[in-house]
Structures are given as C-alpha cells and as structure tokens.
C-alpha cells in the first residue's frame, strides 16, 4: 500500500536536458527551465510541510546535451557531496541517438553509479526511455532503448532502486505532450512525468488521471504531415546534426541551474 508522506528531505536531480526541464518554460525560453524534477520536488516538499515536516531541500545539477559518461563522472560525485537521501539519475538518451551506442556498456557504467549511491545510503530513482514508435526518425533507436530499459529494470531490482516508467506512459504517445523539436516535453508532459515519478517512488499521485490519454484528434492530412516532418528536419534535426559534426553540444559552457541544496519557494 502506498503512502502520501515522503520520507526524503534532501533530493538531488542529475541528468541531461530531460531533467533540466526543457521545454517547460513558464518564465520564457531564456530563463531557467522548470521540468518534471522541479515539479516532483515541489510535490514532495508540499507533502512534507503539510505533515508538519521541514520543506524539502532540493538541487538540480542536470545540464542539457550531456552524455551518460559526463553525468556519471561529474554529476554523481557532485550529488554525493551534497549528502542527499534521494537522487534521480536519468540519462543516456543523447548516447542512444548515436547509432554506435553500446547499451551494454552504458548499463554497466550506470549500474556502477547506482551501486555507489546505494552504498552511500542514498535512494535512487532511475528512468526508462520513452517508446519512440511514432517518431519518423527517432523510432530507429527503439530497439536500443528497449534493451537499455530492460537492463535498467534489472539493475533496479538488484539494488533496490525506484523507476519512473516513461516507456509505459500512454499519454506520452500523444504529440501534444512534446515540444516542437519532438525530443523534449511540453509543460503538460513534464507535469505528467512528475506524477509518474511519484508513483515510481511508491507515493499516491496528485491526479488519478495522470496518464489518461488525451481526446484523439482527427488524422492529419498526408501532405500536411509531410510538410511538418520536413520543417522538423530543417529546423531541429539539421542543427543537431551540425553541432554533432562540429563536436559541439547545446550544453557547452552551461552550468547547473540549481547547484546547491535549498528549500523550494
């Protein structure tokens, strides 16, 4: 039976753009992004204060564009230095977009980090990849994501980690949950993932219909869909590929938006 009162008091989120919160931008694209981890922290903190506990202390070290290795090498030690009792560790999506990604090696490295965190007494929240079956290009990664997800479920069982099951979310199969780049979530998408994270942590969601599918839209005419796909390739895929060829990342020169533990406003 799930409980509504979280036991954690010090939460650190680490990862890439997904955990940084792109594109949940209530204050604008140039302002610090919000995202599911910030929302999860807010839910946990609200439940703590309602139960008479101190507000949650929260830090977010995630930086857009990060591959799994820098997340594990740089962010995990930084998170441990903050002495949290809960860490969310979601990464690998940027690696899997590359055809040469070695998901077995990625999983071994991820599991070593999970062991390190668990040995330090930290509870860990992992995340699966999203099912990209409906994406015209990203669906090419579907088999790699599925294997990586299976490995994540296995390591979670071995080490007592929690999981936010993104692959299993029905609502994320709707393009209205996704921003124009088709890689990052909208505000509504992030809000639903925050609810999924509560469920993954064994807590009751705030909204019982958090994963209910949206009312279906009529089919998009074939020519309109072709124009939209062409615009997506031109405006989002081409710039991403160009940065990759130049060895650049969208997160170069960026620093974490919330590097120290502090209570949420």
GROMACS .gro file of N, CA, C and O in nm, residues 11 19-21 24 26 33-47 56 58 60 186-195 197-198 206 257 264:
model
  156
   11UNK      N    1   1.688   1.608  -0.177
   11UNK     CA    2   1.675   1.548  -0.309
   11UNK      C    3   1.764   1.621  -0.409
   11UNK      O    4   1.759   1.744  -0.420
   19UNK      N    5   1.599   1.625  -1.749
   19UNK     CA    6   1.589   1.659  -1.607
   19UNK      C    7   1.613   1.808  -1.583
   19UNK      O    8   1.562   1.864  -1.487
   20UNK      N    9   1.688   1.873  -1.673
   20UNK     CA   10   1.699   2.019  -1.663
   20UNK      C   11   1.562   2.083  -1.682
   20UNK      O   12   1.531   2.186  -1.623
   21UNK      N   13   1.478   2.019  -1.766
   21UNK     CA   14   1.340   2.065  -1.778
   21UNK      C   15   1.301   2.126  -1.910
   21UNK      O   16   1.196   2.190  -1.918
   24UNK      N   17   0.980   2.313  -2.046
   24UNK     CA   18   0.880   2.361  -1.951
   24UNK      C   19   0.931   2.498  -1.906
   24UNK      O   20   1.011   2.510  -1.814
   26UNK      N   21   0.784   2.836  -1.802
   26UNK     CA   22   0.684   2.936  -1.764
   26UNK      C   23   0.739   3.078  -1.760
   26UNK      O   24   0.662   3.175  -1.772
   33UNK      N   25   1.480   2.667  -1.690
   33UNK     CA   26   1.366   2.582  -1.719
   33UNK      C   27   1.319   2.515  -1.590
   33UNK      O   28   1.392   2.503  -1.493
   34UNK      N   29   1.194   2.469  -1.591
   34UNK     CA   30   1.137   2.407  -1.471
   34UNK      C   31   1.145   2.255  -1.486
   34UNK      O   32   1.243   2.194  -1.449
   35UNK      N   33   1.045   2.189  -1.538
   35UNK     CA   34   1.055   2.046  -1.567
   35UNK      C   35   1.008   1.955  -1.456
   35UNK      O   36   0.978   1.994  -1.344
   36UNK      N   37   1.004   1.825  -1.492
   36UNK     CA   38   0.944   1.724  -1.405
   36UNK      C   39   1.016   1.712  -1.271
   36UNK      O   40   0.950   1.691  -1.169
   37UNK      N   41   1.149   1.722  -1.268
   37UNK     CA   42   1.220   1.705  -1.141
   37UNK      C   43   1.189   1.819  -1.045
   37UNK      O   44   1.170   1.796  -0.924
   38UNK      N   45   1.180   1.942  -1.097
   38UNK     CA   46   1.141   2.055  -1.013
   38UNK      C   47   0.999   2.035  -0.960
   38UNK      O   48   0.969   2.064  -0.843
   39UNK      N   49   0.911   1.987  -1.048
   39UNK     CA   50   0.773   1.963  -1.006
   39UNK      C   51   0.764   1.852  -0.903
   39UNK      O   52   0.689   1.861  -0.805
   40UNK      N   53   0.843   1.744  -0.925
   40UNK     CA   54   0.846   1.636  -0.826
   40UNK      C   55   0.893   1.690  -0.691
   40UNK      O   56   0.834   1.658  -0.587
   41UNK      N   57   0.998   1.770  -0.692
   41UNK     CA   58   1.049   1.828  -0.568
   41UNK      C   59   0.941   1.912  -0.500
   41UNK      O   60   0.926   1.909  -0.377
   42UNK      N   61   0.866   1.988  -0.580
   42UNK     CA   62   0.759   2.071  -0.523
   42UNK      C   63   0.651   1.984  -0.459
   42UNK      O   64   0.600   2.016  -0.351
   43UNK      N   65   0.614   1.874  -0.527
   43UNK     CA   66   0.514   1.783  -0.469
   43UNK      C   67   0.564   1.722  -0.338
   43UNK      O   68   0.490   1.716  -0.239
   44UNK      N   69   0.689   1.677  -0.338
   44UNK     CA   70   0.745   1.616  -0.216
   44UNK      C   71   0.750   1.718  -0.103
   44UNK      O   72   0.716   1.687   0.012
   45UNK      N   73   0.792   1.840  -0.135
   45UNK     CA   74   0.804   1.943  -0.032
   45UNK      C   75   0.667   1.980   0.025
   45UNK      O   76   0.651   1.996   0.147
   46UNK      N   77   0.567   1.993  -0.063
   46UNK     CA   78   0.433   2.029  -0.017
   46UNK      C   79   0.377   1.922   0.076
   46UNK      O   80   0.313   1.953   0.177
   47UNK      N   81   0.403   1.797   0.046
   47UNK     CA   82   0.353   1.688   0.131
   47UNK      C   83   0.426   1.687   0.265
   47UNK      O   84   0.367   1.656   0.369
   56UNK      N   85   1.136   2.037   0.175
   56UNK     CA   86   1.239   1.959   0.107
   56UNK      C   87   1.354   2.049   0.066
   56UNK      O   88   1.335   2.161   0.018
   58UNK      N   89   1.644   2.087  -0.209
   58UNK     CA   90   1.647   2.039  -0.347
   58UNK      C   91   1.758   2.106  -0.426
   58UNK      O   92   1.780   2.226  -0.415
   60UNK      N   93   1.938   2.073  -0.845
   60UNK     CA   94   1.926   2.014  -0.979
   60UNK      C   95   2.055   2.043  -1.055
   60UNK      O   96   2.084   2.158  -1.087
  186UNK      N   97   0.652   1.914  -2.336
  186UNK     CA   98   0.584   2.040  -2.306
  186UNK      C   99   0.562   2.049  -2.155
  186UNK      O  100   0.593   1.957  -2.079
  187UNK      N  101   0.504   2.160  -2.112
  187UNK     CA  102   0.470   2.176  -1.971
  187UNK      C  103   0.379   2.064  -1.924
  187UNK      O  104   0.399   2.007  -1.816
  188UNK      N  105   0.279   2.029  -2.003
  188UNK     CA  106   0.187   1.922  -1.965
  188UNK      C  107   0.259   1.788  -1.958
  188UNK      O  108   0.236   1.707  -1.868
  189UNK      N  109   0.351   1.764  -2.052
  189UNK     CA  110   0.428   1.640  -2.049
  189UNK      C  111   0.512   1.628  -1.924
  189UNK      O  112   0.517   1.523  -1.859
  190UNK      N  113   0.580   1.736  -1.887
  190UNK     CA  114   0.661   1.734  -1.766
  190UNK      C  115   0.574   1.712  -1.642
  190UNK      O  116   0.614   1.641  -1.548
  191UNK      N  117   0.456   1.775  -1.639
  191UNK     CA  118   0.366   1.758  -1.524
  191UNK      C  119   0.324   1.611  -1.510
  191UNK      O  120   0.317   1.558  -1.398
  192UNK      N  121   0.299   1.545  -1.620
  192UNK     CA  122   0.259   1.405  -1.614
  192UNK      C  123   0.375   1.316  -1.571
  192UNK      O  124   0.356   1.219  -1.497
  193UNK      N  125   0.496   1.348  -1.616
  193UNK     CA  126   0.611   1.269  -1.574
  193UNK      C  127   0.635   1.288  -1.423
  193UNK      O  128   0.673   1.192  -1.354
  194UNK      N  129   0.612   1.407  -1.372
  194UNK     CA  130   0.626   1.428  -1.227
  194UNK      C  131   0.530   1.338  -1.150
  194UNK      O  132   0.565   1.283  -1.045
  195UNK      N  133   0.408   1.322  -1.202
  195UNK     CA  134   0.314   1.231  -1.138
  195UNK      C  135   0.362   1.086  -1.149
  195UNK      O  136   0.351   1.008  -1.054
  197UNK      N  137   0.665   0.995  -1.156
  197UNK     CA  138   0.775   0.981  -1.061
  197UNK      C  139   0.723   0.957  -0.920
  197UNK      O  140   0.780   0.877  -0.844
  198UNK      N  141   0.616   1.025  -0.882
  198UNK     CA  142   0.554   0.998  -0.752
  198UNK      C  143   0.513   0.851  -0.743
  198UNK      O  144   0.539   0.784  -0.643
  206UNK      N  145  -0.102   1.295  -0.732
  206UNK     CA  146  -0.199   1.401  -0.700
  206UNK      C  147  -0.321   1.394  -0.791
  206UNK      O  148  -0.429   1.441  -0.754
  257UNK      N  149   2.147   2.474  -1.309
  257UNK     CA  150   2.056   2.583  -1.273
  257UNK      C  151   2.034   2.595  -1.123
  257UNK      O  152   1.997   2.701  -1.073
  264UNK      N  153   1.257   2.481  -0.160
  264UNK     CA  154   1.183   2.534  -0.273
  264UNK      C  155   1.098   2.652  -0.231
  264UNK      O  156   1.043   2.656  -0.122
   0.00000   0.00000   0.00000
